[in-house]
XYZ file of C-alpha atoms in Angstrom:
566
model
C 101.453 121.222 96.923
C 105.282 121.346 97.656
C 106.876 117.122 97.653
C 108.919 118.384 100.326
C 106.085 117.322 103.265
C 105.305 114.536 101.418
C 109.424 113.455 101.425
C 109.703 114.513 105.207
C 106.889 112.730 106.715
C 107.468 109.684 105.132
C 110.293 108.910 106.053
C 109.369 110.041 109.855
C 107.419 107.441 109.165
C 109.420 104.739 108.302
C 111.937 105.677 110.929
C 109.188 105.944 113.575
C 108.593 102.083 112.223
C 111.718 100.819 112.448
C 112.809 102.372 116.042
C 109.595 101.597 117.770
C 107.394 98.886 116.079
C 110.092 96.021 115.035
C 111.452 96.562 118.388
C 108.004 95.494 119.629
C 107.994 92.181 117.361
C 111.581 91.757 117.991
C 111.099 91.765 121.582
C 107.512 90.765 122.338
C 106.534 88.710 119.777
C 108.877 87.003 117.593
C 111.407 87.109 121.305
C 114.699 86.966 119.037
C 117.225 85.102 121.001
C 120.831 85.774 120.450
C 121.789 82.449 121.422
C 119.701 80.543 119.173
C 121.674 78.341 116.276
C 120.333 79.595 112.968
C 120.654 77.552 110.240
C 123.388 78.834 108.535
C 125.489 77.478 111.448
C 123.377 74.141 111.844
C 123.603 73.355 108.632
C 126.609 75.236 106.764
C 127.419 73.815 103.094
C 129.142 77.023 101.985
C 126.741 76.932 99.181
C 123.459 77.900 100.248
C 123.709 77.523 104.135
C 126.300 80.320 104.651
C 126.678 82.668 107.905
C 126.673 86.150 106.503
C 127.973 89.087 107.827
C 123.906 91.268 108.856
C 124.685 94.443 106.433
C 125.582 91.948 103.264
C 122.439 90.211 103.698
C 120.822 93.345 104.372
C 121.920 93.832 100.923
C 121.145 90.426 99.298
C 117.491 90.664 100.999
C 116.660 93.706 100.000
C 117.273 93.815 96.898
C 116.094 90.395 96.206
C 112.912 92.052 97.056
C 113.016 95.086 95.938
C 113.372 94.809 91.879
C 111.137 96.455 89.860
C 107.986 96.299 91.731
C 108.109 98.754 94.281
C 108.635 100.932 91.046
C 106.311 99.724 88.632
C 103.079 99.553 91.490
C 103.880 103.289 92.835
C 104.273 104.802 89.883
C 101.156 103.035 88.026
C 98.698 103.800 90.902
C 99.287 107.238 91.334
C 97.101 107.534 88.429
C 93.949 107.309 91.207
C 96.071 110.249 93.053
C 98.971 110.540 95.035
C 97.346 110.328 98.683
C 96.156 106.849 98.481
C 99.124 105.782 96.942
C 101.310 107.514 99.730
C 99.108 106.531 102.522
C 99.266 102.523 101.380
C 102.713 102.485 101.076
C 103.548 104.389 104.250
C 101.530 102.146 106.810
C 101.982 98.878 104.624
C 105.252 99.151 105.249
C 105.062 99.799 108.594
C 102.493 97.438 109.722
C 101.973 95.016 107.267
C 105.317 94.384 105.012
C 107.989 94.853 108.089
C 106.552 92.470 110.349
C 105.401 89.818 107.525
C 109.171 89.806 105.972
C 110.548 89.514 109.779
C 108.033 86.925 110.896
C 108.941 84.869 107.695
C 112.482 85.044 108.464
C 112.354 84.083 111.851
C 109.838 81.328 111.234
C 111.969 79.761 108.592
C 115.058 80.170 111.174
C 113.058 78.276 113.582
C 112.363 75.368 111.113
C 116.313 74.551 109.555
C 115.545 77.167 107.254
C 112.466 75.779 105.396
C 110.648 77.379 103.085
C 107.173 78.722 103.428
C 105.791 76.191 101.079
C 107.250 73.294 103.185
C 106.009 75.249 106.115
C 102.930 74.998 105.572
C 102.664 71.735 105.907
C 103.962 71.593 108.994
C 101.814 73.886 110.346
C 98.811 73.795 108.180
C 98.650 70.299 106.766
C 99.952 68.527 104.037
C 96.593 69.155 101.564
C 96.875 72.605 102.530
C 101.066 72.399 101.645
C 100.164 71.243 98.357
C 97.792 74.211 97.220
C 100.512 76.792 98.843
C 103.170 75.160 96.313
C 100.738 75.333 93.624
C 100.187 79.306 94.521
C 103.974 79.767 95.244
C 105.369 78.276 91.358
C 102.289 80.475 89.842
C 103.654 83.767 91.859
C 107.708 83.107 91.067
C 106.741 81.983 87.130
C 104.997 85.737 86.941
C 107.642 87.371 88.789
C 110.004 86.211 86.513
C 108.247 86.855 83.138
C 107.302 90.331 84.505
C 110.694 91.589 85.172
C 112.153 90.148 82.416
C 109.846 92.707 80.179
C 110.584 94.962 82.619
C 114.354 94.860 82.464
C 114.144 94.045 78.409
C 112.105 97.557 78.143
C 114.310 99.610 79.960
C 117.369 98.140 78.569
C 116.160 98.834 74.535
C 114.379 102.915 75.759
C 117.421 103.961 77.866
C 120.388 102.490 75.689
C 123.090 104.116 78.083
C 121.660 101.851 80.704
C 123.202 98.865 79.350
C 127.152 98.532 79.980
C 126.623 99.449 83.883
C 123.376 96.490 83.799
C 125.761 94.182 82.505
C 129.111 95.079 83.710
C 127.823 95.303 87.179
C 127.809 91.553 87.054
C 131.536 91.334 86.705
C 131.896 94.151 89.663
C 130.018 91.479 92.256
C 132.053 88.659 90.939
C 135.074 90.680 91.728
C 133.456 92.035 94.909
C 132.513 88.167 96.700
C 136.239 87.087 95.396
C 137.990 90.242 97.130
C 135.471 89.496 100.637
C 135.379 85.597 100.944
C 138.554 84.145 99.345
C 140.835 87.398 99.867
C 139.245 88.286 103.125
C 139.263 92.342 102.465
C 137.803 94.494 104.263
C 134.356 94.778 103.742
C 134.136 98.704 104.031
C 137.193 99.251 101.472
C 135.276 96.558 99.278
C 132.141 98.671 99.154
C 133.931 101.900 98.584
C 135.482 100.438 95.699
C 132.408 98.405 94.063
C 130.175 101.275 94.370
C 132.738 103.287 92.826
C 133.298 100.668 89.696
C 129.560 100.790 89.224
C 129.311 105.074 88.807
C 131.814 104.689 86.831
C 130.243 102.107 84.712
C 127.406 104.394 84.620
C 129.378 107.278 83.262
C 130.740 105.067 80.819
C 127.321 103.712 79.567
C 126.319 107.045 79.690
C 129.098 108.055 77.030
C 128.730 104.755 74.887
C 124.982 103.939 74.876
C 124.450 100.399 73.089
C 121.561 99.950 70.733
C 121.682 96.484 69.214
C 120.989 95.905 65.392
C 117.609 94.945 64.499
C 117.399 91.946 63.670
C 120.437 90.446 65.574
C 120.542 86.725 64.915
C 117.827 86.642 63.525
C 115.373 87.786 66.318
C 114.508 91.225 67.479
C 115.966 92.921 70.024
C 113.395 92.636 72.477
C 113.690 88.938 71.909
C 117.139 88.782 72.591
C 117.315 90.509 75.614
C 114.571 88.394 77.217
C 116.787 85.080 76.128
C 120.014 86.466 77.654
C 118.656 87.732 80.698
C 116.897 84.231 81.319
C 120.386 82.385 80.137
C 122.269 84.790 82.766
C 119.265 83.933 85.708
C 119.940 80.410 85.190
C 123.407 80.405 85.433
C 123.562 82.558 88.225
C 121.194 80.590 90.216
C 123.181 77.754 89.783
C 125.870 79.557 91.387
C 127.325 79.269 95.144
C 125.401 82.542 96.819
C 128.587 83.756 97.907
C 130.033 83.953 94.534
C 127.493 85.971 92.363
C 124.294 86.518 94.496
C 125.385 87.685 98.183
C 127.964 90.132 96.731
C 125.915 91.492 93.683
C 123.062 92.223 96.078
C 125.286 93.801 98.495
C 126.707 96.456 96.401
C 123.349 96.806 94.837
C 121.716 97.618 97.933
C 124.146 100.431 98.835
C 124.290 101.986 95.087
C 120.538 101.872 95.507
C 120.618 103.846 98.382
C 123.130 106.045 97.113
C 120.968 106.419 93.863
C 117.996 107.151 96.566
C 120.126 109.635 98.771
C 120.650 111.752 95.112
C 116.979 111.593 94.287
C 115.782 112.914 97.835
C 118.606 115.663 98.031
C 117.538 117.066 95.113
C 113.935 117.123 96.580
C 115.590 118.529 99.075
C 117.461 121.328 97.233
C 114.725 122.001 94.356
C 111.080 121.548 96.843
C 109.593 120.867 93.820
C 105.449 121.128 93.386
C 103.221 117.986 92.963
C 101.797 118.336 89.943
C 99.421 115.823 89.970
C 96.082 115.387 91.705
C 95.587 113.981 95.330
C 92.537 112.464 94.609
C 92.195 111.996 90.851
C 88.395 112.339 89.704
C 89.078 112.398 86.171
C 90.961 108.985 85.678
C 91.036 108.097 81.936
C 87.832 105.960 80.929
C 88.600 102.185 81.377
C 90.848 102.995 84.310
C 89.365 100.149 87.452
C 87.784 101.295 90.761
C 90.597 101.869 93.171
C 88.931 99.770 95.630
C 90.556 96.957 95.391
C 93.002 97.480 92.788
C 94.863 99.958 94.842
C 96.092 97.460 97.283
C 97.475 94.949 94.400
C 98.439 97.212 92.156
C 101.076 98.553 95.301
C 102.089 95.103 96.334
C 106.282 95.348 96.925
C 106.283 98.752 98.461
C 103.783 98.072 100.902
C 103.367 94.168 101.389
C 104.767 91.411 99.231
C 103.846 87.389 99.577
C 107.390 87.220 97.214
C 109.079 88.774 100.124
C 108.222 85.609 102.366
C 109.706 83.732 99.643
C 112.470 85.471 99.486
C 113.158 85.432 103.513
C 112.134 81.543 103.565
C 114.095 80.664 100.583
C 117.105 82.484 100.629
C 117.412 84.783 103.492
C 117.224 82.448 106.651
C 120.052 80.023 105.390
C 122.262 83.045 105.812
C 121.315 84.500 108.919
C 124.081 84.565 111.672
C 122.840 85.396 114.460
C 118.574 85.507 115.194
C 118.501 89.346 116.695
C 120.104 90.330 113.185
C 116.535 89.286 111.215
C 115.097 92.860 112.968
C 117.478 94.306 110.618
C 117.407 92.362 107.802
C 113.836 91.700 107.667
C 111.662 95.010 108.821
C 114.710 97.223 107.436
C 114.433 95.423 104.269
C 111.056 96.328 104.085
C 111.684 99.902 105.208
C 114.412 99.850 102.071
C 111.559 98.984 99.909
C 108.977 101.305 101.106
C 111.754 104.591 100.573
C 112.179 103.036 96.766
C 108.420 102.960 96.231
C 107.821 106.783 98.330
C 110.854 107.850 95.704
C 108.660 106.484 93.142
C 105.552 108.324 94.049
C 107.590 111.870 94.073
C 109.368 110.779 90.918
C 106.219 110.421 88.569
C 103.865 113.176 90.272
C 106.409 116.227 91.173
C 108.770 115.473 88.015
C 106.973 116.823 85.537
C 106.590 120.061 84.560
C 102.479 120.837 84.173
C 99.221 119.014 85.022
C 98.533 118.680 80.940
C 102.406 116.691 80.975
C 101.394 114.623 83.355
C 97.767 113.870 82.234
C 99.470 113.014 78.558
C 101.801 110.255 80.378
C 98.970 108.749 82.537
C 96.283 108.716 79.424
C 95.709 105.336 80.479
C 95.799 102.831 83.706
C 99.139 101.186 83.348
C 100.999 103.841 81.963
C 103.421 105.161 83.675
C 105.571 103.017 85.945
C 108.953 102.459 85.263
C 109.335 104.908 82.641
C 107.466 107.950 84.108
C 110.265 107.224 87.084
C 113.070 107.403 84.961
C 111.603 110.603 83.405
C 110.395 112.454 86.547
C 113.281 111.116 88.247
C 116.243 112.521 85.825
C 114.078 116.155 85.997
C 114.043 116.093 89.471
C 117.779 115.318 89.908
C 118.640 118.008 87.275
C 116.729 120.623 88.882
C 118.001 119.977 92.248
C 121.538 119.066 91.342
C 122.339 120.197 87.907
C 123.266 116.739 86.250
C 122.625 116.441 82.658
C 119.019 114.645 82.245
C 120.679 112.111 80.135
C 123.085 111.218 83.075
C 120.123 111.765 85.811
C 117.555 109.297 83.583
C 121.041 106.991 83.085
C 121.454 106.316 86.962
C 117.865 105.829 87.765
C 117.267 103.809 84.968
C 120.515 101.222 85.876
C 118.993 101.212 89.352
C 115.789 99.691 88.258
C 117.514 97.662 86.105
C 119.862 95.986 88.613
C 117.268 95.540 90.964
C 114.858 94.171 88.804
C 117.884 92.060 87.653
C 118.269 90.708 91.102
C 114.794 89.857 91.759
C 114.951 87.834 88.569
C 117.922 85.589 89.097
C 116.814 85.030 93.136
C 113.248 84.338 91.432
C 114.395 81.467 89.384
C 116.361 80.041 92.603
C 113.192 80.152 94.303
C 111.879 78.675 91.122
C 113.558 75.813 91.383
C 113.619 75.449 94.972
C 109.754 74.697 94.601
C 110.091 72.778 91.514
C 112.420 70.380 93.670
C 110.133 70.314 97.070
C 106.857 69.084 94.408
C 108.553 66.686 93.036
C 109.828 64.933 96.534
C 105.628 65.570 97.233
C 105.715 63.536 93.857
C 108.167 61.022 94.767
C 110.135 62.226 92.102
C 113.887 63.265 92.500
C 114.655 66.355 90.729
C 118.542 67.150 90.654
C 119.439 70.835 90.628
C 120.492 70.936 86.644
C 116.718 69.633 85.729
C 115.082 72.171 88.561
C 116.743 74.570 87.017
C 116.336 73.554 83.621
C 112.456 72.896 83.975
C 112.341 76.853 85.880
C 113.732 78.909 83.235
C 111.688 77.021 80.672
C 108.633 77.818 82.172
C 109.512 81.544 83.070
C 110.602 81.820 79.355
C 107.214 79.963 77.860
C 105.238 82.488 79.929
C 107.432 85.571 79.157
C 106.526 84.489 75.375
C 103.035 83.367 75.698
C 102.556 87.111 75.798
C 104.217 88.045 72.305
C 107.272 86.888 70.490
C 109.036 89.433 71.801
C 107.343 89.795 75.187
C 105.187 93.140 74.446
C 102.694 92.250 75.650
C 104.485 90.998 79.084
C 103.401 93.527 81.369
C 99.868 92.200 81.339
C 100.942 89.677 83.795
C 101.430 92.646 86.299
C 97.657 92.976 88.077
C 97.679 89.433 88.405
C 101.135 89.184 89.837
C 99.994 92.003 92.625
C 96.805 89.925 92.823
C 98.792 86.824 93.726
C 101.122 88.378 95.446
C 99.153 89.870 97.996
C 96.933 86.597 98.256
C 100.368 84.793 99.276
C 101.117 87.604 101.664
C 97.783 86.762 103.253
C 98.778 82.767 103.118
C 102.473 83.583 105.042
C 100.885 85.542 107.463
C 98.048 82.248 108.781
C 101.372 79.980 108.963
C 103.068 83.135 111.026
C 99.445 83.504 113.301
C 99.542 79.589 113.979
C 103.067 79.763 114.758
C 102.452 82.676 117.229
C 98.878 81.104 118.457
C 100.727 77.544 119.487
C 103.172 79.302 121.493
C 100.666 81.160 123.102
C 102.358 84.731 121.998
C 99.847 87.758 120.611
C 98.990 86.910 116.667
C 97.306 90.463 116.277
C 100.049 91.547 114.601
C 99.598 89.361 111.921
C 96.154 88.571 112.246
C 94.834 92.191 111.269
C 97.341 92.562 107.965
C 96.167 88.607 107.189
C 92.196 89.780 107.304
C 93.054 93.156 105.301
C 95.324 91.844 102.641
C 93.301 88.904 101.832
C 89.868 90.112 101.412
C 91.391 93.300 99.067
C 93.429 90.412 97.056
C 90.455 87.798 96.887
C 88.174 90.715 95.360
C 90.311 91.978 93.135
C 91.319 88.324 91.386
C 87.611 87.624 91.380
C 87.148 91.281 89.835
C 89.918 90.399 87.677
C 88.338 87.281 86.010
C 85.808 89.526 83.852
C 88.244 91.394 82.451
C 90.373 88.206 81.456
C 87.442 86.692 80.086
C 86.899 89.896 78.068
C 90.168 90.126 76.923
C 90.110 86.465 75.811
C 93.185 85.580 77.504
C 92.840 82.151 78.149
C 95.837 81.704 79.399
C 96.365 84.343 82.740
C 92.297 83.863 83.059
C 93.356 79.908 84.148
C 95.971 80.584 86.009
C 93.501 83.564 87.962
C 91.118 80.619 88.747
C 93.531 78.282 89.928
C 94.476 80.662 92.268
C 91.596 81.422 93.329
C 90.768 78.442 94.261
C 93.871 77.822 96.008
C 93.952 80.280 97.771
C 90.573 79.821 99.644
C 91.143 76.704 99.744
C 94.420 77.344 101.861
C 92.811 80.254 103.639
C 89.779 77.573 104.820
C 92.703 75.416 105.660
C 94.974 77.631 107.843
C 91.586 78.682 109.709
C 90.999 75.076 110.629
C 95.128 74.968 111.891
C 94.191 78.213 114.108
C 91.027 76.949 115.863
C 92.989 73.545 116.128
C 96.138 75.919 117.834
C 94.007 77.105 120.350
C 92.367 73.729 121.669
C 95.836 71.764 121.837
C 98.124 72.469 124.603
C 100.380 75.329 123.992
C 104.357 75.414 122.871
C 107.077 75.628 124.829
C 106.303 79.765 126.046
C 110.214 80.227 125.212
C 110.541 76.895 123.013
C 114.570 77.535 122.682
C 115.041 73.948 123.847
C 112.438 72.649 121.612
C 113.373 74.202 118.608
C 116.981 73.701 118.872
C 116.816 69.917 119.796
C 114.157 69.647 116.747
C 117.423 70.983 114.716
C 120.024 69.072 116.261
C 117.647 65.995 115.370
């Protein structure tokens, strides 16, 4: 079969989503209000509480959520065929991941920008609050161990990659000086960063850096997983303006420029899908793809990190309420084009059935380097760039985005560190949140090899988790919509999905933890586990309560904006 169908209806799709369906939430259930006071106005600080501009925090969302994952999942579960893989990420995106990151968004707007986690006690109760922090630290400590292997792998295979990673971090400090404290014009800024970054990648490109082995005294590997965690740290310490807003910004639109040179060449070449629909030949010890389908394609299709993300981050920036339709569901469509580019990549980019077969011998082969691969053929055949260029730009994407997830990731980190110790009574200053979140993410990260290779073991049980936390943000969502006497279908259909594929697959996960003697991630399974039902029991209780006690304010404008006032 030709990938051009496959390109073309997909992203009908996601247009179809964004045009019809989020103006459905917008309008009739989440009724986004123009007037309302968002947060970032309420409570401006100029640190974290920041009215942003809706296409730079487009751009901070987005790829805050985006990283590595709607890479990684795609491109490992095509190994049960493309179809399922397609058809998961097409309609998760559509009905599950655009209106979960929206609803999170506007919740958190509607509650002085509060985090899920804190959220949840509000509308859950406090014993249930405590599990959902317990399941929230678990998720954000594996997100950031995962993509640290992630980014240390592609940074020691694809050499070139590393003077655009690293310089682009000196392009968004430049960028948030020239927009906030020089007030430049945000189009002539974007022309310009986007620009620095190509040419950083033509650059890295010519000069690929491969560092000594051993360089003081550790391995490589090792010392790429130290920096990167030194460079999260510091940059979550950092005023989002500074480093976060305008790295994500420029990152977002060289991502869809990087996107836009993938599906032209799709476009140009029509190349054929090599590999199998449905495969019925996996390789032996490959799981049933019932459930593992639907966690092993978390970001790309639904994401518990992206209510995180919206909660955390997101909401303190939001300017106006009607701009979180754009932010949030078109953030999710952003994610769902990486992870359909991501599909195409690693089952039209190679060259026979045999080629293919020999890179998915195994399940969890693949991912992000069968999309660098497949990728840089694909853009050479339709385009004509050198592979080594092609495999260069695809590879600095993941990298960057993976890069943002990270450093956003540890924010979040210690964002939850900080609201269990006030659970705690315990005061927990920013240096010490910090502090006690990159030691953890680092201690994980290692627990898994000295130098992290065997990291990417974390990555079912991050999907796992993930998917269970989706399932969690999407009860507080149907209580919110159930006490204001608004339709919770919407979320209430995604919420039953999402968790009974995520609560079968960490059960179905526990034998193969146990056989694997890894004591460690086979703890940290059950403790979500029981977490999670036990928060799942919980939020039930808060919905049957919702529908016996007298409704919301219908509109609750006046409600909500004297609660923030107050």
């Amino acid at each position: 079969m030709n990938a051009l169908p496959l390109l073309l209806i997909g992203l009908a799709t996601f247009a179809g989503g964004y045009l019809l369906y989020s103006k459905f939430l917008g309008s009739r259930v989440y009724k986004l209000d123009p007037a309302f006071r968002t947060p970032a106005h309420e409570q401006r600080d100029g640190v974290d509480y920041v009215p942003t501009n809706k296409f730079v925090l487009w751009g901070h969302h987005f790829t805050s959520v985006a990283g590595a994952a709607p890479i990684v999942g795609p491109a490992v579960a095509v190994i049960w065929g493309w179809l399922p893989a397609f058809l998961w990420v097409t309609i998760g995106t559509v009905f599950f991941a655009g209106m979960h990151d929206l609803g999170a968004l506007w919740a958190s707007a509607r509650n002085k920008g509060r985090s899920m986690g804190t959220l949840s006690g509000r509308y859950i109760g406090d014993r249930g609050a405590k599990l959902f922090l317990v399941v929230i630290f678990l998720l954000l400590l594996m997100v950031v161990a995962a993509f640290a292997v992630v980014i240390k792998n592609l940074l020691i295979s694809t050499p070139s990659a590393v003077i655009p990673a690293w310089g682009a971090v000196a392009v968004a400090l430049l960028v948030g000086q020239a927009v906030y404290r020089y007030k430049v014009s945000l189009g002539v800024v974007t022309v310009v960063g986007v620009a620095a970054l190509y040419g950083l990648i033509l650059l890295g490109d010519a000069f690929p850096v491969e560092l000594p082995d051993p360089i003081l005294g550790m391995s490589p590997a090792t010392f790429w997983i130290l920096a990167l965690f030194v460079y999260a740290g510091i940059a979550s310490l950092l005023p989002v303006w500074v480093l976060l807003q305008p790295r994500d910004y420029i990152n977002g639109v060289q991502l869809f420029v990087g996107l836009g040179i993938l599906f032209v060449s799709v476009l140009v070449s029509a190349p054929t899908i090599v590999a199998p629909a449905i495969n019925d030949a996996v390789p032996a010890g490959t799981p049933d793809m019932l459930p593992l389908l639907f966690v092993t394609i978390a970001c790309g299709a639904i994401s518990g990190f992206h209510g995180m993300v919206s909660s955390g981050t997101t909401s303190k920036q939001l300017d106006k309420e009607t701009d979180a339709r754009f932010v949030g569901y078109f953030g999710a469509v952003g994610e769902g084009m990486l992870a359909l580019g991501a599909i195409i990549a690693a089952v039209a980019g190679f060259r026979t059935v045999a080629e293919w077969e020999s890179v998915y011998s195994s399940f969890g082969e693949g991912g992000v380097a069968a999309f660098v691969a497949g990728g840089g053929e694909l853009v050479h055949g339709g385009l004509g760039l050198p592979v080594s260029l092609s495999s260069t730009v695809l590879a600095t994407m993941a990298i960057l985005f993976a890069a943002t997830t990270m450093d956003t990731g540890v924010r979040l980190l210690r964002f939850v560190v900080q609201e269990a110790g006030e659970v705690a009574k315990v005061r927990i200053n920013t240096g010490v949140g910090t502090l006690i979140a990159v030691g953890a993410g680092m201690a994980l990260t290692f627990s898994q090899g000295a130098d992290g290779a065997g990291g990417l073991r974390i990555w079912p049980l991050f999907g796992t988790s993930n998917q269970l936390l989706a399932s969690l943000t999407l009860s507080i969502i149907a209580v919110i919509l159930i006490r204001k006497r608004r339709n919770p279908t919407p979320a209430l259909v995604p919420l039953g999905f999402v968790f009974v594929m995520a609560f079968w697959a960490a059960l179905a996960q526990l034998g193969d933890l146990y056989e694997a003697r890894d004591w460690l991630l086979l703890v940290i399974d059950v403790v979500i586990i029981v977490a999670a039902l036990w928060v799942a029991l919980e939020a039930v209780g808060a919905m049957r309560r919702a529908y016996r006690e007298p409704p919301e304010d219908p509109d609750a404008d006046v409600t909500e904006k004297a609660e923030l006032k107050g």
